[in-house]
Amino acid sequence: MSKFDEIIRLSGYSRATVSRVINHSRHVSPEARAKILTIMKQLNYVPNRNAVSLSTGQTNQIGIVMASTNEIVLSFLNQFVDIAMDYGFQTIIYTTRGDKENELRAFEDLRSKRVDGLVIVTCVNEPRLLKAYCEYGPIVSWQRMGSDEIPSVAMDQAEGYRLALEHLVSKGYTRIANLFGRVESLNTRSRREAYEQFMRDHHLPVRTDWYRYSVFTPTDGEEALRELITGSELPQAVLCANDYVAIGIQSEANKQAISIPDQLAIVGFDDTELAHTLGITTIYNPIAEQATHAFYRLWAVLGKQQMGQEQQLPLEKLQYKLIARQTT
Amino acid sequence: MSKFDEIIRLSGYSRATVSRVINHSRHVSPEARAKILTIMKQLNYVPNRNAVSLSTGQTNQIGIVMASTNEIVLSFLNQFVDIAMDYGFQTIIYTTRGDKENELRAFEDLRSKRVDGLVIVTCVNEPRLLKAYCEYGPIVSWQRMGSDEIPSVAMDQAEGYRLALEHLVSKGYTRIANLFGRVESLNTRSRREAYEQFMRDHHLPVRTDWYRYSVFTPTDGEEALRELITGSELPQAVLCANDYVAIGIQSEANKQAISIPDQLAIVGFDDTELAHTLGITTIYNPIAEQATHAFYRLWAVLGKQQMGQEQQLPLEKLQYKLIARQTT
DNA sequence: TTGTACGCGTTATCAC
DNA sequence: GTGATAACGCGTACAA
């Protein structure tokens, strides 16, 4: 006999009344509430959440999908978990290692009612395929998805990139190398197009020979610089995929006795704490705010189911900012 | 009518047989299996995991408890999520922000059958209090818990600390400052005792005036060094709570024109990728392996429930290693 | 305000 | 190999 039935038996009240007390319904007499609460304490009762989820159809769990938990997505993850918790939701991590089948398991978990909604941080499956899962629960993406089938809270990184370019050119750096992340990602495309457009507009050389892809980590940055200096000409500045890459460039430049910023300027991306510490010029990226927005988007749907009405939370307009430091 | 009942109706078989097919039981005729599988495909059926969990009493979810998701715990988290997934378990993050009540919610979720087990990365509640939850499911800790009531996969950091001290002294650094993490943590106590014991054994000065606490981040490290140089005497070496603190020290030393390692030697802890990039001497800490061990400990219990027999996975002996680089 | 009866979707224990 | 039937623990119309 479950503790629930035990409470029913000991209190003399019915299943419904006990349930009402548990769920803080107002339609319960003070005496009934008091008596039932007392017995609940005595029995050290806690509701079985699987039973609750089965009955209500909600789990109060949200899945977060990413290739791996790394430094780049850390602040997004941290903020999302926190804000979700504030609203009574737990967060399940789905690390896919870039594998499509692994990734699909997260979406299958939406179908199988394991999670109420999903946040995509990074994903490798086609939006077309993923769209089919939208009927099972709200899905929102941080990564830009190309199609509008899955809503995204991403900002157009072209704006941030232009800030960096304006800064560099205003300082006299015109021969610029670009270290990108994923080749096929929309962010990479945005950045590349912003670069090419900006350079053309200012009648400056577009150095596609200084494009490098799949540069994510400090080690990647080091290798990229070692490889760049083998060329006949050294760029005046390097635009990095993120701050960690910039750290690698900075470190390798020191080893190679390349003076910064005289011989080589460096601009990072995201404005992490380390960029501050190491004096790296970078683009402030409101990542935590985007995580908040991501949850708000989900809450717009999940809150309605929970509170019985439309839940609209304020989505403030977010902006990049240039943070000038010692590497430019 | 649920899809399950739909399958029963369309196939003509009973609830039990359908369930057997879903769970790959061998006691099903090939014809029955084929027919039921076909219908399952047609209906695009997936089991409701809440119903499964309610019925079996297992969720295949493990909670991971920590103050916040930060760089320090990142590799542990990442590895744990991965290994758990390999064994069919999902990971729920509980960030407590150091709040005892928040933290207790994770343990209550063990009682309420939301998770099958818990991993404690950091925790603030008393082991005494937490011990009461052990009856509801396996709990294992990364952080050392003092009492043996909750098993821990932590290594005694004193060993790693001694490696650092031997290295420093062998290089002639004898006036050593210590930057610790949490004041009351067992790791801090281990390190402090290791330092004091080592210095006494070698008839060297124990500089308790150079103890600093709650130093976690690069910024903390910078501040610590700024504060240390206001003293009458500068230490010859700094032992840091982790690599990020070491980065802060290194950066601030550069700003202050303090030559490294001539005027000041630096030793980090953990051997993160950035320590490699920035040439920081550090202690290699097998964090990922400890995460693996943590899961294996849980699996020893959860696997038994799942596979019907004791599951013993190999726990290899782990060791710290000194990684000498340019800061010593 | 309270109680009845049923539903949620699946597993498990018996029989046969 | 197959099939009734009873759990699993709780929410909730609906009626009283």
PDB file of N, CA and C in Angstrom, chain B residues 127-212:
ATOM      1  N   PRO B 127      27.091  16.093   5.967  1.00  0.00           N
ATOM      2  CA  PRO B 127      27.040  14.666   5.612  1.00  0.00           C
ATOM      3  C   PRO B 127      26.007  13.917   6.460  1.00  0.00           C
ATOM      4  N   ARG B 128      25.929  14.280   7.722  1.00  0.00           N
ATOM      5  CA  ARG B 128      24.933  13.666   8.613  1.00  0.00           C
ATOM      6  C   ARG B 128      23.540  13.742   8.014  1.00  0.00           C
ATOM      7  N   LEU B 129      23.185  14.942   7.597  1.00  0.00           N
ATOM      8  CA  LEU B 129      21.849  15.175   7.040  1.00  0.00           C
ATOM      9  C   LEU B 129      21.657  14.395   5.743  1.00  0.00           C
ATOM     10  N   LEU B 130      22.673  14.425   4.912  1.00  0.00           N
ATOM     11  CA  LEU B 130      22.598  13.794   3.603  1.00  0.00           C
ATOM     12  C   LEU B 130      22.532  12.272   3.702  1.00  0.00           C
ATOM     13  N   LYS B 131      23.153  11.753   4.720  1.00  0.00           N
ATOM     14  CA  LYS B 131      23.228  10.292   4.866  1.00  0.00           C
ATOM     15  C   LYS B 131      21.833   9.663   4.856  1.00  0.00           C
ATOM     16  N   ALA B 132      20.878  10.398   5.405  1.00  0.00           N
ATOM     17  CA  ALA B 132      19.510   9.880   5.488  1.00  0.00           C
ATOM     18  C   ALA B 132      18.938   9.545   4.112  1.00  0.00           C
ATOM     19  N   TYR B 133      19.483  10.171   3.076  1.00  0.00           N
ATOM     20  CA  TYR B 133      18.943   9.952   1.738  1.00  0.00           C
ATOM     21  C   TYR B 133      19.526   8.722   1.051  1.00  0.00           C
ATOM     22  N   CYS B 134      20.550   8.148   1.663  1.00  0.00           N
ATOM     23  CA  CYS B 134      21.211   7.014   1.028  1.00  0.00           C
ATOM     24  C   CYS B 134      20.274   5.833   0.852  1.00  0.00           C
ATOM     25  N   GLU B 135      19.268   5.742   1.690  1.00  0.00           N
ATOM     26  CA  GLU B 135      18.357   4.603   1.564  1.00  0.00           C
ATOM     27  C   GLU B 135      17.475   4.700   0.318  1.00  0.00           C
ATOM     28  N   TYR B 136      17.401   5.871  -0.270  1.00  0.00           N
ATOM     29  CA  TYR B 136      16.528   6.049  -1.432  1.00  0.00           C
ATOM     30  C   TYR B 136      17.239   5.789  -2.755  1.00  0.00           C
ATOM     31  N   GLY B 137      18.538   5.645  -2.703  1.00  0.00           N
ATOM     32  CA  GLY B 137      19.285   5.398  -3.927  1.00  0.00           C
ATOM     33  C   GLY B 137      20.759   5.679  -3.712  1.00  0.00           C
ATOM     34  N   PRO B 138      21.591   5.187  -4.620  1.00  0.00           N
ATOM     35  CA  PRO B 138      23.033   5.355  -4.458  1.00  0.00           C
ATOM     36  C   PRO B 138      23.463   6.814  -4.591  1.00  0.00           C
ATOM     37  N   ILE B 139      24.369   7.213  -3.737  1.00  0.00           N
ATOM     38  CA  ILE B 139      24.933   8.556  -3.779  1.00  0.00           C
ATOM     39  C   ILE B 139      26.446   8.415  -3.736  1.00  0.00           C
ATOM     40  N   VAL B 140      27.100   9.176  -4.586  1.00  0.00           N
ATOM     41  CA  VAL B 140      28.557   9.168  -4.557  1.00  0.00           C
ATOM     42  C   VAL B 140      29.031  10.604  -4.696  1.00  0.00           C
ATOM     43  N   SER B 141      30.163  10.884  -4.123  1.00  0.00           N
ATOM     44  CA  SER B 141      30.635  12.266  -4.105  1.00  0.00           C
ATOM     45  C   SER B 141      31.999  12.393  -4.753  1.00  0.00           C
ATOM     46  N   TRP B 142      32.206  13.516  -5.424  1.00  0.00           N
ATOM     47  CA  TRP B 142      33.557  13.824  -5.890  1.00  0.00           C
ATOM     48  C   TRP B 142      34.273  14.547  -4.762  1.00  0.00           C
ATOM     49  N   GLN B 143      33.610  15.574  -4.272  1.00  0.00           N
ATOM     50  CA  GLN B 143      34.148  16.290  -3.119  1.00  0.00           C
ATOM     51  C   GLN B 143      34.318  15.317  -1.954  1.00  0.00           C
ATOM     52  N   ARG B 144      35.384  15.461  -1.235  1.00  0.00           N
ATOM     53  CA  ARG B 144      35.559  14.605  -0.056  1.00  0.00           C
ATOM     54  C   ARG B 144      34.577  15.035   1.024  1.00  0.00           C
ATOM     55  N   MET B 145      33.977  14.057   1.664  1.00  0.00           N
ATOM     56  CA  MET B 145      32.867  14.355   2.558  1.00  0.00           C
ATOM     57  C   MET B 145      33.221  14.254   4.035  1.00  0.00           C
ATOM     58  N   GLY B 146      34.458  13.993   4.349  1.00  0.00           N
ATOM     59  CA  GLY B 146      34.808  13.916   5.760  1.00  0.00           C
ATOM     60  C   GLY B 146      34.403  12.594   6.354  1.00  0.00           C
ATOM     61  N   SER B 147      33.150  12.446   6.626  1.00  0.00           N
ATOM     62  CA  SER B 147      32.691  11.167   7.144  1.00  0.00           C
ATOM     63  C   SER B 147      32.644  10.159   6.003  1.00  0.00           C
ATOM     64  N   ASP B 148      32.586   8.889   6.354  1.00  0.00           N
ATOM     65  CA  ASP B 148      32.524   7.852   5.326  1.00  0.00           C
ATOM     66  C   ASP B 148      31.089   7.490   4.987  1.00  0.00           C
ATOM     67  N   GLU B 149      30.178   8.305   5.458  1.00  0.00           N
ATOM     68  CA  GLU B 149      28.778   7.964   5.256  1.00  0.00           C
ATOM     69  C   GLU B 149      28.391   8.036   3.789  1.00  0.00           C
ATOM     70  N   ILE B 150      28.982   8.958   3.080  1.00  0.00           N
ATOM     71  CA  ILE B 150      28.769   9.037   1.642  1.00  0.00           C
ATOM     72  C   ILE B 150      30.089   8.748   0.944  1.00  0.00           C
ATOM     73  N   PRO B 151      30.121   7.689   0.129  1.00  0.00           N
ATOM     74  CA  PRO B 151      31.366   7.298  -0.526  1.00  0.00           C
ATOM     75  C   PRO B 151      31.860   8.385  -1.470  1.00  0.00           C
ATOM     76  N   SER B 152      33.148   8.493  -1.569  1.00  0.00           N
ATOM     77  CA  SER B 152      33.735   9.537  -2.410  1.00  0.00           C
ATOM     78  C   SER B 152      34.763   8.947  -3.360  1.00  0.00           C
ATOM     79  N   VAL B 153      34.845   9.522  -4.550  1.00  0.00           N
ATOM     80  CA  VAL B 153      35.854   9.090  -5.516  1.00  0.00           C
ATOM     81  C   VAL B 153      37.017  10.070  -5.551  1.00  0.00           C
ATOM     82  N   ALA B 154      37.046  10.960  -4.587  1.00  0.00           N
ATOM     83  CA  ALA B 154      38.085  11.982  -4.570  1.00  0.00           C
ATOM     84  C   ALA B 154      39.446  11.371  -4.267  1.00  0.00           C
ATOM     85  N   MET B 155      40.465  12.032  -4.757  1.00  0.00           N
ATOM     86  CA  MET B 155      41.823  11.646  -4.406  1.00  0.00           C
ATOM     87  C   MET B 155      42.305  12.613  -3.328  1.00  0.00           C
ATOM     88  N   ASP B 156      43.236  12.161  -2.555  1.00  0.00           N
ATOM     89  CA  ASP B 156      43.780  13.050  -1.534  1.00  0.00           C
ATOM     90  C   ASP B 156      44.722  14.046  -2.204  1.00  0.00           C
ATOM     91  N   GLN B 157      44.318  15.303  -2.209  1.00  0.00           N
ATOM     92  CA  GLN B 157      45.098  16.303  -2.933  1.00  0.00           C
ATOM     93  C   GLN B 157      46.453  16.568  -2.287  1.00  0.00           C
ATOM     94  N   ALA B 158      46.621  16.060  -1.088  1.00  0.00           N
ATOM     95  CA  ALA B 158      47.924  16.215  -0.435  1.00  0.00           C
ATOM     96  C   ALA B 158      49.032  15.621  -1.308  1.00  0.00           C
ATOM     97  N   GLU B 159      48.751  14.492  -1.943  1.00  0.00           N
ATOM     98  CA  GLU B 159      49.753  13.864  -2.804  1.00  0.00           C
ATOM     99  C   GLU B 159      50.175  14.777  -3.937  1.00  0.00           C
ATOM    100  N   GLY B 160      49.198  15.343  -4.596  1.00  0.00           N
ATOM    101  CA  GLY B 160      49.510  16.262  -5.682  1.00  0.00           C
ATOM    102  C   GLY B 160      50.280  17.474  -5.172  1.00  0.00           C
ATOM    103  N   TYR B 161      49.862  17.930  -4.034  1.00  0.00           N
ATOM    104  CA  TYR B 161      50.506  19.111  -3.466  1.00  0.00           C
ATOM    105  C   TYR B 161      51.977  18.838  -3.151  1.00  0.00           C
ATOM    106  N   ARG B 162      52.244  17.643  -2.646  1.00  0.00           N
ATOM    107  CA  ARG B 162      53.631  17.298  -2.327  1.00  0.00           C
ATOM    108  C   ARG B 162      54.491  17.276  -3.592  1.00  0.00           C
ATOM    109  N   LEU B 163      53.942  16.789  -4.688  1.00  0.00           N
ATOM    110  CA  LEU B 163      54.684  16.798  -5.955  1.00  0.00           C
ATOM    111  C   LEU B 163      55.112  18.216  -6.305  1.00  0.00           C
ATOM    112  N   ALA B 164      54.175  19.141  -6.138  1.00  0.00           N
ATOM    113  CA  ALA B 164      54.464  20.540  -6.450  1.00  0.00           C
ATOM    114  C   ALA B 164      55.550  21.081  -5.525  1.00  0.00           C
ATOM    115  N   LEU B 165      55.440  20.733  -4.253  1.00  0.00           N
ATOM    116  CA  LEU B 165      56.407  21.246  -3.275  1.00  0.00           C
ATOM    117  C   LEU B 165      57.808  20.695  -3.538  1.00  0.00           C
ATOM    118  N   GLU B 166      57.893  19.405  -3.802  1.00  0.00           N
ATOM    119  CA  GLU B 166      59.197  18.810  -4.110  1.00  0.00           C
ATOM    120  C   GLU B 166      59.825  19.485  -5.320  1.00  0.00           C
ATOM    121  N   HIS B 167      59.003  19.712  -6.316  1.00  0.00           N
ATOM    122  CA  HIS B 167      59.483  20.364  -7.532  1.00  0.00           C
ATOM    123  C   HIS B 167      60.020  21.762  -7.212  1.00  0.00           C
ATOM    124  N   LEU B 168      59.252  22.526  -6.473  1.00  0.00           N
ATOM    125  CA  LEU B 168      59.658  23.895  -6.155  1.00  0.00           C
ATOM    126  C   LEU B 168      60.958  23.909  -5.353  1.00  0.00           C
ATOM    127  N   VAL B 169      60.996  23.094  -4.325  1.00  0.00           N
ATOM    128  CA  VAL B 169      62.173  23.104  -3.458  1.00  0.00           C
ATOM    129  C   VAL B 169      63.407  22.621  -4.221  1.00  0.00           C
ATOM    130  N   SER B 170      63.211  21.624  -5.075  1.00  0.00           N
ATOM    131  CA  SER B 170      64.351  21.133  -5.850  1.00  0.00           C
ATOM    132  C   SER B 170      64.891  22.211  -6.773  1.00  0.00           C
ATOM    133  N   LYS B 171      64.024  23.157  -7.128  1.00  0.00           N
ATOM    134  CA  LYS B 171      64.463  24.250  -7.998  1.00  0.00           C
ATOM    135  C   LYS B 171      64.958  25.438  -7.186  1.00  0.00           C
ATOM    136  N   GLY B 172      64.903  25.293  -5.878  1.00  0.00           N
ATOM    137  CA  GLY B 172      65.451  26.353  -5.039  1.00  0.00           C
ATOM    138  C   GLY B 172      64.439  27.364  -4.531  1.00  0.00           C
ATOM    139  N   TYR B 173      63.169  27.142  -4.815  1.00  0.00           N
ATOM    140  CA  TYR B 173      62.134  28.044  -4.287  1.00  0.00           C
ATOM    141  C   TYR B 173      61.714  27.552  -2.904  1.00  0.00           C
ATOM    142  N   THR B 174      61.971  28.328  -1.910  1.00  0.00           N
ATOM    143  CA  THR B 174      61.647  27.881  -0.549  1.00  0.00           C
ATOM    144  C   THR B 174      60.674  28.802   0.171  1.00  0.00           C
ATOM    145  N   ARG B 175      60.543  30.032  -0.302  1.00  0.00           N
ATOM    146  CA  ARG B 175      59.583  30.960   0.328  1.00  0.00           C
ATOM    147  C   ARG B 175      58.306  30.913  -0.516  1.00  0.00           C
ATOM    148  N   ILE B 176      57.334  30.126  -0.028  1.00  0.00           N
ATOM    149  CA  ILE B 176      56.187  29.750  -0.858  1.00  0.00           C
ATOM    150  C   ILE B 176      54.855  30.260  -0.318  1.00  0.00           C
ATOM    151  N   ALA B 177      54.088  30.903  -1.187  1.00  0.00           N
ATOM    152  CA  ALA B 177      52.738  31.349  -0.835  1.00  0.00           C
ATOM    153  C   ALA B 177      51.714  30.311  -1.293  1.00  0.00           C
ATOM    154  N   ASN B 178      50.601  30.245  -0.592  1.00  0.00           N
ATOM    155  CA  ASN B 178      49.539  29.297  -0.933  1.00  0.00           C
ATOM    156  C   ASN B 178      48.216  30.014  -1.157  1.00  0.00           C
ATOM    157  N   LEU B 179      47.641  29.798  -2.304  1.00  0.00           N
ATOM    158  CA  LEU B 179      46.309  30.339  -2.587  1.00  0.00           C
ATOM    159  C   LEU B 179      45.317  29.182  -2.566  1.00  0.00           C
ATOM    160  N   PHE B 180      44.456  29.207  -1.566  1.00  0.00           N
ATOM    161  CA  PHE B 180      43.513  28.097  -1.394  1.00  0.00           C
ATOM    162  C   PHE B 180      42.133  28.440  -1.915  1.00  0.00           C
ATOM    163  N   GLY B 181      41.310  27.410  -2.028  1.00  0.00           N
ATOM    164  CA  GLY B 181      39.914  27.603  -2.417  1.00  0.00           C
ATOM    165  C   GLY B 181      39.052  27.820  -1.187  1.00  0.00           C
ATOM    166  N   ARG B 182      38.034  27.013  -1.051  1.00  0.00           N
ATOM    167  CA  ARG B 182      37.109  27.186   0.065  1.00  0.00           C
ATOM    168  C   ARG B 182      37.807  26.966   1.403  1.00  0.00           C
ATOM    169  N   VAL B 183      37.583  27.867   2.308  1.00  0.00           N
ATOM    170  CA  VAL B 183      38.269  27.834   3.596  1.00  0.00           C
ATOM    171  C   VAL B 183      38.043  26.506   4.311  1.00  0.00           C
ATOM    172  N   GLU B 184      36.783  26.097   4.342  1.00  0.00           N
ATOM    173  CA  GLU B 184      36.427  24.969   5.201  1.00  0.00           C
ATOM    174  C   GLU B 184      36.485  23.624   4.475  1.00  0.00           C
ATOM    175  N   SER B 185      36.910  23.622   3.201  1.00  0.00           N
ATOM    176  CA  SER B 185      36.853  22.360   2.468  1.00  0.00           C
ATOM    177  C   SER B 185      37.981  21.429   2.907  1.00  0.00           C
ATOM    178  N   LEU B 186      37.729  20.147   2.724  1.00  0.00           N
ATOM    179  CA  LEU B 186      38.726  19.151   3.100  1.00  0.00           C
ATOM    180  C   LEU B 186      39.930  19.199   2.185  1.00  0.00           C
ATOM    181  N   ASN B 187      39.706  19.552   0.923  1.00  0.00           N
ATOM    182  CA  ASN B 187      40.832  19.693   0.014  1.00  0.00           C
ATOM    183  C   ASN B 187      41.785  20.771   0.509  1.00  0.00           C
ATOM    184  N   THR B 188      41.220  21.886   0.916  1.00  0.00           N
ATOM    185  CA  THR B 188      42.053  22.974   1.426  1.00  0.00           C
ATOM    186  C   THR B 188      42.841  22.504   2.646  1.00  0.00           C
ATOM    187  N   ARG B 189      42.156  21.786   3.511  1.00  0.00           N
ATOM    188  CA  ARG B 189      42.844  21.309   4.705  1.00  0.00           C
ATOM    189  C   ARG B 189      43.974  20.351   4.338  1.00  0.00           C
ATOM    190  N   SER B 190      43.695  19.455   3.404  1.00  0.00           N
ATOM    191  CA  SER B 190      44.711  18.507   2.952  1.00  0.00           C
ATOM    192  C   SER B 190      45.932  19.232   2.399  1.00  0.00           C
ATOM    193  N   ARG B 191      45.666  20.207   1.568  1.00  0.00           N
ATOM    194  CA  ARG B 191      46.776  20.934   0.947  1.00  0.00           C
ATOM    195  C   ARG B 191      47.582  21.689   2.005  1.00  0.00           C
ATOM    196  N   ARG B 192      46.859  22.333   2.886  1.00  0.00           N
ATOM    197  CA  ARG B 192      47.537  23.134   3.906  1.00  0.00           C
ATOM    198  C   ARG B 192      48.410  22.244   4.783  1.00  0.00           C
ATOM    199  N   GLU B 193      47.843  21.115   5.199  1.00  0.00           N
ATOM    200  CA  GLU B 193      48.608  20.205   6.051  1.00  0.00           C
ATOM    201  C   GLU B 193      49.805  19.634   5.316  1.00  0.00           C
ATOM    202  N   ALA B 194      49.607  19.314   4.030  1.00  0.00           N
ATOM    203  CA  ALA B 194      50.713  18.791   3.238  1.00  0.00           C
ATOM    204  C   ALA B 194      51.840  19.820   3.166  1.00  0.00           C
ATOM    205  N   TYR B 195      51.443  21.064   2.961  1.00  0.00           N
ATOM    206  CA  TYR B 195      52.437  22.137   2.884  1.00  0.00           C
ATOM    207  C   TYR B 195      53.210  22.260   4.194  1.00  0.00           C
ATOM    208  N   GLU B 196      52.468  22.334   5.285  1.00  0.00           N
ATOM    209  CA  GLU B 196      53.112  22.555   6.579  1.00  0.00           C
ATOM    210  C   GLU B 196      54.010  21.384   6.963  1.00  0.00           C
ATOM    211  N   GLN B 197      53.512  20.185   6.707  1.00  0.00           N
ATOM    212  CA  GLN B 197      54.301  18.994   7.016  1.00  0.00           C
ATOM    213  C   GLN B 197      55.586  18.970   6.197  1.00  0.00           C
ATOM    214  N   PHE B 198      55.422  19.255   4.901  1.00  0.00           N
ATOM    215  CA  PHE B 198      56.565  19.206   3.994  1.00  0.00           C
ATOM    216  C   PHE B 198      57.630  20.223   4.394  1.00  0.00           C
ATOM    217  N   MET B 199      57.185  21.429   4.695  1.00  0.00           N
ATOM    218  CA  MET B 199      58.141  22.482   5.031  1.00  0.00           C
ATOM    219  C   MET B 199      58.870  22.153   6.336  1.00  0.00           C
ATOM    220  N   ARG B 200      58.114  21.648   7.293  1.00  0.00           N
ATOM    221  CA  ARG B 200      58.752  21.283   8.563  1.00  0.00           C
ATOM    222  C   ARG B 200      59.778  20.180   8.340  1.00  0.00           C
ATOM    223  N   ASP B 201      59.386  19.174   7.547  1.00  0.00           N
ATOM    224  CA  ASP B 201      60.305  18.060   7.284  1.00  0.00           C
ATOM    225  C   ASP B 201      61.600  18.542   6.642  1.00  0.00           C
ATOM    226  N   HIS B 202      61.499  19.597   5.868  1.00  0.00           N
ATOM    227  CA  HIS B 202      62.687  20.094   5.180  1.00  0.00           C
ATOM    228  C   HIS B 202      63.294  21.311   5.867  1.00  0.00           C
ATOM    229  N   HIS B 203      62.834  21.557   7.093  1.00  0.00           N
ATOM    230  CA  HIS B 203      63.363  22.681   7.874  1.00  0.00           C
ATOM    231  C   HIS B 203      63.279  23.991   7.111  1.00  0.00           C
ATOM    232  N   LEU B 204      62.130  24.182   6.490  1.00  0.00           N
ATOM    233  CA  LEU B 204      61.902  25.422   5.738  1.00  0.00           C
ATOM    234  C   LEU B 204      60.791  26.214   6.416  1.00  0.00           C
ATOM    235  N   PRO B 205      60.732  27.488   6.151  1.00  0.00           N
ATOM    236  CA  PRO B 205      59.751  28.346   6.833  1.00  0.00           C
ATOM    237  C   PRO B 205      58.318  28.067   6.369  1.00  0.00           C
ATOM    238  N   VAL B 206      57.424  27.965   7.332  1.00  0.00           N
ATOM    239  CA  VAL B 206      55.997  27.829   7.030  1.00  0.00           C
ATOM    240  C   VAL B 206      55.367  29.214   7.034  1.00  0.00           C
ATOM    241  N   ARG B 207      55.052  29.700   5.853  1.00  0.00           N
ATOM    242  CA  ARG B 207      54.580  31.081   5.753  1.00  0.00           C
ATOM    243  C   ARG B 207      53.054  31.151   5.791  1.00  0.00           C
ATOM    244  N   THR B 208      52.523  31.041   6.985  1.00  0.00           N
ATOM    245  CA  THR B 208      51.062  31.141   7.115  1.00  0.00           C
ATOM    246  C   THR B 208      50.569  32.549   6.778  1.00  0.00           C
ATOM    247  N   ASP B 209      51.467  33.529   6.834  1.00  0.00           N
ATOM    248  CA  ASP B 209      51.066  34.898   6.477  1.00  0.00           C
ATOM    249  C   ASP B 209      50.833  35.020   4.977  1.00  0.00           C
ATOM    250  N   TRP B 210      51.274  34.024   4.234  1.00  0.00           N
ATOM    251  CA  TRP B 210      51.020  34.031   2.798  1.00  0.00           C
ATOM    252  C   TRP B 210      49.900  33.060   2.401  1.00  0.00           C
ATOM    253  N   TYR B 211      49.100  32.686   3.349  1.00  0.00           N
ATOM    254  CA  TYR B 211      47.897  31.916   3.017  1.00  0.00           C
ATOM    255  C   TYR B 211      46.816  32.875   2.539  1.00  0.00           C
ATOM    256  N   ARG B 212      46.146  32.522   1.470  1.00  0.00           N
ATOM    257  CA  ARG B 212      44.969  33.282   1.037  1.00  0.00           C
ATOM    258  C   ARG B 212      43.853  32.276   0.732  1.00  0.00           C
TER     259      ARG B 212
END
